[in-house]
PDB file of C-alpha atoms in Angstrom:
ATOM      1  CA  UNK A   2      25.767  12.744  18.573  1.00  0.00           C
ATOM      2  CA  UNK A   3      23.550  15.838  18.758  1.00  0.00           C
ATOM      3  CA  UNK A   4      26.588  17.985  19.511  1.00  0.00           C
ATOM      4  CA  UNK A   5      28.625  16.479  16.675  1.00  0.00           C
ATOM      5  CA  UNK A   6      25.688  16.902  14.307  1.00  0.00           C
ATOM      6  CA  UNK A   7      25.271  20.550  15.335  1.00  0.00           C
ATOM      7  CA  UNK A   8      28.977  21.239  14.884  1.00  0.00           C
ATOM      8  CA  UNK A   9      28.965  19.607  11.447  1.00  0.00           C
ATOM      9  CA  UNK A  10      25.925  21.649  10.370  1.00  0.00           C
ATOM     10  CA  UNK A  11      27.539  24.859  11.639  1.00  0.00           C
ATOM     11  CA  UNK A  12      30.705  24.173   9.661  1.00  0.00           C
ATOM     12  CA  UNK A  13      28.711  23.687   6.433  1.00  0.00           C
ATOM     13  CA  UNK A  14      26.115  26.428   6.986  1.00  0.00           C
ATOM     14  CA  UNK A  15      28.599  29.080   8.114  1.00  0.00           C
ATOM     15  CA  UNK A  16      26.503  30.550  10.947  1.00  0.00           C
ATOM     16  CA  UNK A  17      24.516  29.461  13.974  1.00  0.00           C
ATOM     17  CA  UNK A  18      21.339  30.937  12.486  1.00  0.00           C
ATOM     18  CA  UNK A  19      21.695  29.060   9.175  1.00  0.00           C
ATOM     19  CA  UNK A  20      22.589  25.810  10.956  1.00  0.00           C
ATOM     20  CA  UNK A  21      19.563  26.153  13.260  1.00  0.00           C
ATOM     21  CA  UNK A  22      17.308  26.655  10.220  1.00  0.00           C
ATOM     22  CA  UNK A  23      18.629  23.486   8.558  1.00  0.00           C
ATOM     23  CA  UNK A  24      18.077  21.444  11.718  1.00  0.00           C
ATOM     24  CA  UNK A  25      14.689  22.998  12.445  1.00  0.00           C
ATOM     25  CA  UNK A  26      15.687  24.184  15.926  1.00  0.00           C
ATOM     26  CA  UNK A  27      16.464  27.540  17.546  1.00  0.00           C
ATOM     27  CA  UNK A  28      19.833  29.301  17.456  1.00  0.00           C
ATOM     28  CA  UNK A  29      20.035  28.867  21.207  1.00  0.00           C
ATOM     29  CA  UNK A  30      19.496  25.092  20.892  1.00  0.00           C
ATOM     30  CA  UNK A  31      22.457  24.820  18.493  1.00  0.00           C
ATOM     31  CA  UNK A  32      24.647  26.750  20.941  1.00  0.00           C
ATOM     32  CA  UNK A  33      23.619  24.528  23.859  1.00  0.00           C
ATOM     33  CA  UNK A  34      24.333  21.331  21.918  1.00  0.00           C
ATOM     34  CA  UNK A  35      27.821  22.503  21.020  1.00  0.00           C
ATOM     35  CA  UNK A  36      28.411  23.722  24.590  1.00  0.00           C
ATOM     36  CA  UNK A  37      27.459  20.269  25.906  1.00  0.00           C
ATOM     37  CA  UNK A  38      29.930  18.714  23.449  1.00  0.00           C
ATOM     38  CA  UNK A  39      32.643  21.093  24.650  1.00  0.00           C
ATOM     39  CA  UNK A  40      31.966  19.979  28.221  1.00  0.00           C
ATOM     40  CA  UNK A  41      32.230  16.301  27.274  1.00  0.00           C
ATOM     41  CA  UNK A  42      35.450  16.757  25.310  1.00  0.00           C
ATOM     42  CA  UNK A  43      37.048  19.363  27.601  1.00  0.00           C
ATOM     43  CA  UNK A  44      38.041  21.674  24.723  1.00  0.00           C
ATOM     44  CA  UNK A  45      36.745  24.899  23.162  1.00  0.00           C
ATOM     45  CA  UNK A  46      35.068  24.373  19.811  1.00  0.00           C
ATOM     46  CA  UNK A  47      33.689  27.874  19.153  1.00  0.00           C
ATOM     47  CA  UNK A  48      35.365  31.246  19.326  1.00  0.00           C
ATOM     48  CA  UNK A  49      33.369  34.455  19.506  1.00  0.00           C
ATOM     49  CA  UNK A  50      33.935  37.193  16.954  1.00  0.00           C
ATOM     50  CA  UNK A  51      31.457  39.932  17.823  1.00  0.00           C
ATOM     51  CA  UNK A  52      27.982  38.524  17.260  1.00  0.00           C
ATOM     52  CA  UNK A  53      29.391  35.715  15.101  1.00  0.00           C
ATOM     53  CA  UNK A  54      30.909  32.386  16.097  1.00  0.00           C
ATOM     54  CA  UNK A  55      33.780  30.639  14.362  1.00  0.00           C
ATOM     55  CA  UNK A  56      35.381  27.222  14.718  1.00  0.00           C
ATOM     56  CA  UNK A  57      38.527  26.761  16.812  1.00  0.00           C
ATOM     57  CA  UNK A  58      41.497  24.714  15.634  1.00  0.00           C
ATOM     58  CA  UNK A  59      40.309  21.821  17.806  1.00  0.00           C
ATOM     59  CA  UNK A  60      36.887  21.943  16.121  1.00  0.00           C
ATOM     60  CA  UNK A  61      38.494  21.966  12.669  1.00  0.00           C
ATOM     61  CA  UNK A  62      40.681  18.990  13.612  1.00  0.00           C
ATOM     62  CA  UNK A  63      37.685  17.085  15.015  1.00  0.00           C
ATOM     63  CA  UNK A  64      35.620  17.648  11.868  1.00  0.00           C
ATOM     64  CA  UNK A  65      38.539  16.628   9.628  1.00  0.00           C
ATOM     65  CA  UNK A  66      38.934  13.384  11.579  1.00  0.00           C
ATOM     66  CA  UNK A  67      35.196  12.682  11.392  1.00  0.00           C
ATOM     67  CA  UNK A  68      35.095  13.131   7.618  1.00  0.00           C
ATOM     68  CA  UNK A  69      31.639  12.159   6.305  1.00  0.00           C
ATOM     69  CA  UNK A  70      30.834   9.925   9.294  1.00  0.00           C
ATOM     70  CA  UNK A  71      27.720  11.941  10.244  1.00  0.00           C
ATOM     71  CA  UNK A  72      26.331  11.710   6.704  1.00  0.00           C
ATOM     72  CA  UNK A  73      26.994   7.964   6.540  1.00  0.00           C
ATOM     73  CA  UNK A  74      25.263   7.405   9.886  1.00  0.00           C
ATOM     74  CA  UNK A  75      22.255   9.429   8.723  1.00  0.00           C
ATOM     75  CA  UNK A  76      22.135   7.457   5.460  1.00  0.00           C
ATOM     76  CA  UNK A  77      22.177   4.181   7.401  1.00  0.00           C
ATOM     77  CA  UNK A  78      19.492   5.230   9.895  1.00  0.00           C
ATOM     78  CA  UNK A  79      17.004   6.876   7.484  1.00  0.00           C
ATOM     79  CA  UNK A  80      15.827   3.626   5.782  1.00  0.00           C
ATOM     80  CA  UNK A  81      15.173   2.110   9.214  1.00  0.00           C
ATOM     81  CA  UNK A  82      13.121   5.143  10.178  1.00  0.00           C
ATOM     82  CA  UNK A  83      11.174   4.962   6.927  1.00  0.00           C
ATOM     83  CA  UNK A  84      10.413   1.248   7.392  1.00  0.00           C
ATOM     84  CA  UNK A  85       9.149   1.966  10.910  1.00  0.00           C
ATOM     85  CA  UNK A  86       6.471   4.199   9.365  1.00  0.00           C
ATOM     86  CA  UNK A  87       5.877   1.985   6.335  1.00  0.00           C
ATOM     87  CA  UNK A  88       3.345  -0.799   5.709  1.00  0.00           C
ATOM     88  CA  UNK A  89       4.378  -3.323   3.071  1.00  0.00           C
ATOM     89  CA  UNK A  90       1.211  -4.833   1.585  1.00  0.00           C
ATOM     90  CA  UNK A  91       0.897  -7.684  -0.918  1.00  0.00           C
ATOM     91  CA  UNK A  92      -2.207  -8.284  -3.025  1.00  0.00           C
ATOM     92  CA  UNK A  93      -3.325  -9.311  -6.511  1.00  0.00           C
ATOM     93  CA  UNK A  94      -3.111  -6.836  -9.394  1.00  0.00           C
ATOM     94  CA  UNK A  95      -6.828  -6.682 -10.243  1.00  0.00           C
ATOM     95  CA  UNK A  96      -7.804  -5.979  -6.645  1.00  0.00           C
ATOM     96  CA  UNK A  97      -5.151  -3.275  -6.401  1.00  0.00           C
ATOM     97  CA  UNK A  98      -6.071  -1.593  -9.688  1.00  0.00           C
ATOM     98  CA  UNK A  99      -9.858  -1.749  -9.491  1.00  0.00           C
ATOM     99  CA  UNK A 100     -10.634  -1.576  -5.785  1.00  0.00           C
ATOM    100  CA  UNK A 101      -7.735  -0.459  -3.605  1.00  0.00           C
ATOM    101  CA  UNK A 102      -5.931   2.234  -5.608  1.00  0.00           C
ATOM    102  CA  UNK A 103      -9.066   4.199  -6.605  1.00  0.00           C
ATOM    103  CA  UNK A 104      -9.726   4.649  -2.866  1.00  0.00           C
ATOM    104  CA  UNK A 105      -6.179   5.017  -1.544  1.00  0.00           C
ATOM    105  CA  UNK A 106      -6.161   8.825  -1.458  1.00  0.00           C
ATOM    106  CA  UNK A 107      -8.635   8.635   1.432  1.00  0.00           C
ATOM    107  CA  UNK A 108      -6.170   6.582   3.480  1.00  0.00           C
ATOM    108  CA  UNK A 109      -3.337   9.005   2.666  1.00  0.00           C
ATOM    109  CA  UNK A 110      -5.447  11.975   3.748  1.00  0.00           C
ATOM    110  CA  UNK A 111      -6.342  10.314   7.046  1.00  0.00           C
ATOM    111  CA  UNK A 112      -2.848   8.959   7.790  1.00  0.00           C
ATOM    112  CA  UNK A 113      -0.272  11.218   6.099  1.00  0.00           C
ATOM    113  CA  UNK A 114       2.467   9.854   8.382  1.00  0.00           C
ATOM    114  CA  UNK A 115       2.092   6.276   7.095  1.00  0.00           C
ATOM    115  CA  UNK A 116       3.843   5.194   3.903  1.00  0.00           C
ATOM    116  CA  UNK A 117       2.009   2.367   2.125  1.00  0.00           C
ATOM    117  CA  UNK A 118       4.122   0.209  -0.213  1.00  0.00           C
ATOM    118  CA  UNK A 119       1.900  -2.004  -2.387  1.00  0.00           C
ATOM    119  CA  UNK A 120       3.222  -5.039  -4.280  1.00  0.00           C
ATOM    120  CA  UNK A 121       1.125  -7.204  -6.615  1.00  0.00           C
ATOM    121  CA  UNK A 122       1.619 -10.874  -7.381  1.00  0.00           C
ATOM    122  CA  UNK A 123      -0.482 -13.925  -8.238  1.00  0.00           C
ATOM    123  CA  UNK A 124       1.257 -16.145  -5.742  1.00  0.00           C
ATOM    124  CA  UNK A 125       0.586 -16.289  -2.009  1.00  0.00           C
ATOM    125  CA  UNK A 126       3.463 -14.496  -0.293  1.00  0.00           C
ATOM    126  CA  UNK A 127       5.055 -15.974   2.832  1.00  0.00           C
ATOM    127  CA  UNK A 128       4.374 -13.371   5.526  1.00  0.00           C
ATOM    128  CA  UNK A 129       6.698 -15.176   7.942  1.00  0.00           C
ATOM    129  CA  UNK A 130       9.758 -15.057   5.723  1.00  0.00           C
ATOM    130  CA  UNK A 131       9.240 -12.337   3.129  1.00  0.00           C
ATOM    131  CA  UNK A 132       9.458  -8.565   3.511  1.00  0.00           C
ATOM    132  CA  UNK A 133       5.719  -7.955   3.838  1.00  0.00           C
ATOM    133  CA  UNK A 134       3.747  -6.819   6.862  1.00  0.00           C
ATOM    134  CA  UNK A 135       0.309  -7.832   5.606  1.00  0.00           C
ATOM    135  CA  UNK A 136      -1.633  -9.002   2.581  1.00  0.00           C
ATOM    136  CA  UNK A 137      -5.079  -8.949   1.027  1.00  0.00           C
ATOM    137  CA  UNK A 138      -5.739 -12.541   0.036  1.00  0.00           C
ATOM    138  CA  UNK A 139      -8.504 -14.193  -1.931  1.00  0.00           C
ATOM    139  CA  UNK A 140      -9.908 -17.414  -0.500  1.00  0.00           C
ATOM    140  CA  UNK A 141     -11.932 -18.879   2.343  1.00  0.00           C
ATOM    141  CA  UNK A 142      -9.977 -17.207   5.147  1.00  0.00           C
ATOM    142  CA  UNK A 143      -8.414 -20.443   6.387  1.00  0.00           C
ATOM    143  CA  UNK A 144      -4.799 -19.434   6.936  1.00  0.00           C
ATOM    144  CA  UNK A 145      -3.660 -20.980  10.194  1.00  0.00           C
ATOM    145  CA  UNK A 146      -1.442 -18.866  12.412  1.00  0.00           C
ATOM    146  CA  UNK A 147      -2.516 -15.518  10.950  1.00  0.00           C
ATOM    147  CA  UNK A 148      -5.091 -12.932  11.877  1.00  0.00           C
ATOM    148  CA  UNK A 149      -7.706 -12.664   9.108  1.00  0.00           C
ATOM    149  CA  UNK A 150     -10.436 -10.042   8.625  1.00  0.00           C
ATOM    150  CA  UNK A 151     -13.080 -10.513   5.928  1.00  0.00           C
ATOM    151  CA  UNK A 152     -13.488  -7.402   3.800  1.00  0.00           C
ATOM    152  CA  UNK A 153     -16.212  -8.703   1.459  1.00  0.00           C
ATOM    153  CA  UNK A 154     -17.437 -11.869  -0.227  1.00  0.00           C
ATOM    154  CA  UNK A 155     -16.740 -12.259  -3.896  1.00  0.00           C
ATOM    155  CA  UNK A 156     -19.583 -11.865  -6.388  1.00  0.00           C
ATOM    156  CA  UNK A 157     -19.990 -12.645 -10.082  1.00  0.00           C
ATOM    157  CA  UNK A 158     -22.050 -10.477 -12.400  1.00  0.00           C
ATOM    158  CA  UNK A 159     -22.099 -10.217 -16.230  1.00  0.00           C
ATOM    159  CA  UNK A 160     -21.421  -6.652 -17.373  1.00  0.00           C
ATOM    160  CA  UNK A 161     -21.293  -4.843 -20.704  1.00  0.00           C
ATOM    161  CA  UNK A 162     -21.730  -1.405 -22.231  1.00  0.00           C
ATOM    162  CA  UNK A 163     -25.347  -0.156 -22.348  1.00  0.00           C
ATOM    163  CA  UNK A 164     -25.844  -1.037 -26.035  1.00  0.00           C
ATOM    164  CA  UNK A 165     -25.237  -4.747 -25.361  1.00  0.00           C
ATOM    165  CA  UNK A 166     -28.311  -6.321 -23.791  1.00  0.00           C
ATOM    166  CA  UNK A 167     -28.509  -9.993 -24.819  1.00  0.00           C
ATOM    167  CA  UNK A 168     -26.329 -12.516 -23.010  1.00  0.00           C
ATOM    168  CA  UNK A 169     -27.281 -15.290 -25.403  1.00  0.00           C
ATOM    169  CA  UNK A 170     -26.066 -13.582 -28.588  1.00  0.00           C
ATOM    170  CA  UNK A 171     -23.259 -11.266 -27.449  1.00  0.00           C
ATOM    171  CA  UNK A 172     -19.568 -12.174 -27.403  1.00  0.00           C
ATOM    172  CA  UNK A 173     -18.416 -13.717 -24.120  1.00  0.00           C
ATOM    173  CA  UNK A 174     -15.121 -12.390 -22.728  1.00  0.00           C
ATOM    174  CA  UNK A 175     -13.169 -14.872 -20.622  1.00  0.00           C
ATOM    175  CA  UNK A 176     -10.058 -14.388 -18.479  1.00  0.00           C
ATOM    176  CA  UNK A 177      -7.645 -17.323 -18.392  1.00  0.00           C
ATOM    177  CA  UNK A 178      -6.911 -16.592 -14.735  1.00  0.00           C
ATOM    178  CA  UNK A 179     -10.653 -17.025 -13.933  1.00  0.00           C
ATOM    179  CA  UNK A 180     -11.791 -19.532 -16.542  1.00  0.00           C
ATOM    180  CA  UNK A 181     -14.442 -21.148 -14.316  1.00  0.00           C
ATOM    181  CA  UNK A 182     -16.307 -17.874 -13.640  1.00  0.00           C
ATOM    182  CA  UNK A 183     -18.676 -18.142 -16.595  1.00  0.00           C
ATOM    183  CA  UNK A 184     -19.681 -21.816 -16.014  1.00  0.00           C
ATOM    184  CA  UNK A 185     -20.062 -21.133 -12.272  1.00  0.00           C
ATOM    185  CA  UNK A 186     -22.337 -18.132 -12.796  1.00  0.00           C
ATOM    186  CA  UNK A 187     -24.319 -19.908 -15.558  1.00  0.00           C
ATOM    187  CA  UNK A 188     -25.011 -22.920 -13.360  1.00  0.00           C
ATOM    188  CA  UNK A 189     -25.743 -20.965 -10.170  1.00  0.00           C
ATOM    189  CA  UNK A 190     -28.121 -18.674 -12.073  1.00  0.00           C
ATOM    190  CA  UNK A 191     -30.253 -21.645 -13.128  1.00  0.00           C
ATOM    191  CA  UNK A 192     -29.727 -21.163 -16.838  1.00  0.00           C
ATOM    192  CA  UNK A 193     -30.178 -24.201 -19.086  1.00  0.00           C
ATOM    193  CA  UNK A 194     -27.228 -25.633 -20.972  1.00  0.00           C
ATOM    194  CA  UNK A 195     -23.862 -23.905 -20.707  1.00  0.00           C
ATOM    195  CA  UNK A 196     -22.273 -20.681 -21.929  1.00  0.00           C
ATOM    196  CA  UNK A 197     -20.948 -20.522 -25.466  1.00  0.00           C
ATOM    197  CA  UNK A 198     -17.460 -21.878 -25.923  1.00  0.00           C
ATOM    198  CA  UNK A 199     -16.663 -19.154 -28.424  1.00  0.00           C
ATOM    199  CA  UNK A 200     -15.720 -15.551 -27.782  1.00  0.00           C
ATOM    200  CA  UNK A 201     -12.717 -13.534 -26.650  1.00  0.00           C
ATOM    201  CA  UNK A 202     -10.050 -14.906 -24.300  1.00  0.00           C
ATOM    202  CA  UNK A 203      -7.691 -12.585 -22.408  1.00  0.00           C
ATOM    203  CA  UNK A 204      -5.161 -13.170 -19.653  1.00  0.00           C
ATOM    204  CA  UNK A 205      -6.631 -11.359 -16.627  1.00  0.00           C
ATOM    205  CA  UNK A 206      -9.892  -9.937 -15.345  1.00  0.00           C
ATOM    206  CA  UNK A 207      -8.412  -6.462 -15.627  1.00  0.00           C
ATOM    207  CA  UNK A 208      -8.006  -7.061 -19.368  1.00  0.00           C
ATOM    208  CA  UNK A 209     -11.526  -8.516 -19.557  1.00  0.00           C
ATOM    209  CA  UNK A 210     -12.884  -5.347 -17.977  1.00  0.00           C
ATOM    210  CA  UNK A 211     -10.967  -3.172 -20.440  1.00  0.00           C
ATOM    211  CA  UNK A 212     -12.377  -5.221 -23.313  1.00  0.00           C
ATOM    212  CA  UNK A 213     -15.927  -4.882 -21.971  1.00  0.00           C
ATOM    213  CA  UNK A 214     -15.512  -1.123 -21.629  1.00  0.00           C
ATOM    214  CA  UNK A 215     -14.453  -0.975 -25.280  1.00  0.00           C
ATOM    215  CA  UNK A 216     -17.652  -2.761 -26.349  1.00  0.00           C
ATOM    216  CA  UNK A 217     -15.998  -6.085 -27.238  1.00  0.00           C
ATOM    217  CA  UNK A 218     -18.589  -8.154 -25.388  1.00  0.00           C
ATOM    218  CA  UNK A 219     -19.748  -9.293 -21.938  1.00  0.00           C
ATOM    219  CA  UNK A 220     -17.282  -9.871 -19.094  1.00  0.00           C
ATOM    220  CA  UNK A 221     -17.884 -11.686 -15.820  1.00  0.00           C
ATOM    221  CA  UNK A 222     -16.703  -9.446 -12.990  1.00  0.00           C
ATOM    222  CA  UNK A 223     -16.819  -8.987  -9.255  1.00  0.00           C
ATOM    223  CA  UNK A 224     -19.425  -6.349  -8.452  1.00  0.00           C
ATOM    224  CA  UNK A 225     -16.916  -4.563  -6.182  1.00  0.00           C
ATOM    225  CA  UNK A 226     -14.633  -3.903  -9.164  1.00  0.00           C
ATOM    226  CA  UNK A 227     -17.255  -2.325 -11.429  1.00  0.00           C
ATOM    227  CA  UNK A 228     -19.570  -0.432  -9.083  1.00  0.00           C
ATOM    228  CA  UNK A 229     -18.119   2.905 -10.158  1.00  0.00           C
ATOM    229  CA  UNK A 230     -18.602   2.074 -13.848  1.00  0.00           C
ATOM    230  CA  UNK A 231     -22.197   0.965 -13.196  1.00  0.00           C
ATOM    231  CA  UNK A 232     -23.006   4.114 -11.242  1.00  0.00           C
ATOM    232  CA  UNK A 233     -21.527   6.312 -13.984  1.00  0.00           C
ATOM    233  CA  UNK A 234     -23.455   4.478 -16.700  1.00  0.00           C
ATOM    234  CA  UNK A 235     -20.364   3.283 -18.568  1.00  0.00           C
ATOM    235  CA  UNK A 236     -21.435  -0.315 -17.942  1.00  0.00           C
ATOM    236  CA  UNK A 237     -24.629  -2.138 -17.040  1.00  0.00           C
ATOM    237  CA  UNK A 238     -25.228  -5.462 -15.305  1.00  0.00           C
ATOM    238  CA  UNK A 239     -27.152  -7.928 -17.460  1.00  0.00           C
ATOM    239  CA  UNK A 240     -28.370 -10.131 -14.587  1.00  0.00           C
ATOM    240  CA  UNK A 241     -28.352 -10.368 -10.814  1.00  0.00           C
ATOM    241  CA  UNK A 242     -24.991 -11.126  -9.200  1.00  0.00           C
ATOM    242  CA  UNK A 243     -24.345 -14.354  -7.356  1.00  0.00           C
ATOM    243  CA  UNK A 244     -22.264 -14.506  -4.165  1.00  0.00           C
ATOM    244  CA  UNK A 245     -19.446 -17.011  -3.777  1.00  0.00           C
ATOM    245  CA  UNK A 246     -18.008 -18.610  -0.656  1.00  0.00           C
ATOM    246  CA  UNK A 247     -14.616 -17.049  -1.306  1.00  0.00           C
ATOM    247  CA  UNK A 248     -13.840 -13.516  -0.307  1.00  0.00           C
ATOM    248  CA  UNK A 249     -11.094 -10.950   0.154  1.00  0.00           C
ATOM    249  CA  UNK A 250      -9.365 -11.015   3.532  1.00  0.00           C
ATOM    250  CA  UNK A 251      -6.912  -8.681   5.224  1.00  0.00           C
ATOM    251  CA  UNK A 252      -4.191 -10.945   6.645  1.00  0.00           C
ATOM    252  CA  UNK A 253      -1.269 -10.240   8.979  1.00  0.00           C
ATOM    253  CA  UNK A 254       0.980 -11.911  11.511  1.00  0.00           C
ATOM    254  CA  UNK A 255      -0.025 -12.218  15.147  1.00  0.00           C
ATOM    255  CA  UNK A 256       1.170 -10.007  16.707  1.00  0.00           C
ATOM    256  CA  UNK A 257       1.877  -7.557  13.850  1.00  0.00           C
ATOM    257  CA  UNK A 258       5.261  -5.828  13.493  1.00  0.00           C
ATOM    258  CA  UNK A 259       3.712  -2.409  14.021  1.00  0.00           C
ATOM    259  CA  UNK A 260       0.288  -2.777  15.567  1.00  0.00           C
ATOM    260  CA  UNK A 261      -0.708   0.891  15.302  1.00  0.00           C
ATOM    261  CA  UNK A 262      -0.051   1.059  11.565  1.00  0.00           C
ATOM    262  CA  UNK A 263      -1.647  -2.307  10.813  1.00  0.00           C
ATOM    263  CA  UNK A 264      -4.742  -1.436  12.861  1.00  0.00           C
ATOM    264  CA  UNK A 265      -5.102   1.886  11.039  1.00  0.00           C
ATOM    265  CA  UNK A 266      -4.987   0.170   7.641  1.00  0.00           C
ATOM    266  CA  UNK A 267      -7.332  -2.653   8.674  1.00  0.00           C
ATOM    267  CA  UNK A 268      -9.926  -0.231  10.088  1.00  0.00           C
ATOM    268  CA  UNK A 269      -9.829   1.907   6.955  1.00  0.00           C
ATOM    269  CA  UNK A 270     -10.159  -1.131   4.662  1.00  0.00           C
ATOM    270  CA  UNK A 271     -13.159  -2.395   6.613  1.00  0.00           C
ATOM    271  CA  UNK A 272     -14.789   1.025   6.417  1.00  0.00           C
ATOM    272  CA  UNK A 273     -14.324   1.112   2.654  1.00  0.00           C
ATOM    273  CA  UNK A 274     -15.619  -2.432   2.240  1.00  0.00           C
ATOM    274  CA  UNK A 275     -18.779  -1.677   4.232  1.00  0.00           C
ATOM    275  CA  UNK A 276     -19.461   1.359   2.055  1.00  0.00           C
TER     276      UNK A 276
END
C-alpha cells in the first residue's frame, strides 16, 4: 500500500520532490517505496530521464486500473482514525454552557491531539448502546455497571444584579426544568412560609440566568455556574448557598473504549472541579 500510495502521489505531483513534500517524507523515502513495489510486482515503474523520473507504461497501466481506489481507501480509513482520537461526551446543556465550555480551552491546550465532541440532551443516554464514550450526569452517582467520579456536589444560591437586594420583594425567576429549587432552598434555609408563587417562569436554568443578568429578578442557581459572574461583580449572592445530595459525575464504561483519552479527560475535569 505504501508503494501504491507513493506511485499515485508521484503521478499527480509530477516529481519525486513534490510527491515527497505532499506525503511529508524525504525524496529518498519515496524512491525506496516505489522500488519495493517494483520488486514485489517484478516490473519497472520508473524510468530515469536525467535527474528526473517518469512513469513507465506498466506504471501508467497500473494507475489506470486502480482508478481512485487509493482515495476511496483513505476516505474510508480517515473517520476511523479520527474516532480513535475522539472522545464523544454527553451532558446537559446548562452544564455545558456555564461550566464546561468556558474552561474547555485549557483541555485543548493540554491535549491538542484529542478531539472532544460534546452533545447535550436532557435524557440519560445509554452508554452501552449509543455512540458515546462517556457522560457527565446529574444525580446521586448510583449507576450500576459504570465507573463514576464525583466532580462536585450541587448547590443552590439566590443570585441577582447588585441593585437587587431584597429577596422578599423582588421578582422570583423560576425554571420549569428545576421548579422545586426555590421551595427546596426556602425550606432548607429555615425561612418561614414559602416563596411567592408569582414572578417570571422560563424553560431552563440557562434562561433564568440570562434573565437575572438582565435585571429581571432573582434566580436560583448552582454556585458553580455563576462563580465567574460573582467574581466579576455582574451578580451577587443574596444568601448563603445550600448543598444538595445530588452532584455532577463523570461516567464511563468499564473498561473504557480508549483508556488513555478517558483518563486524560477525567483527570482534567477533576482538576477543574477542585479549583
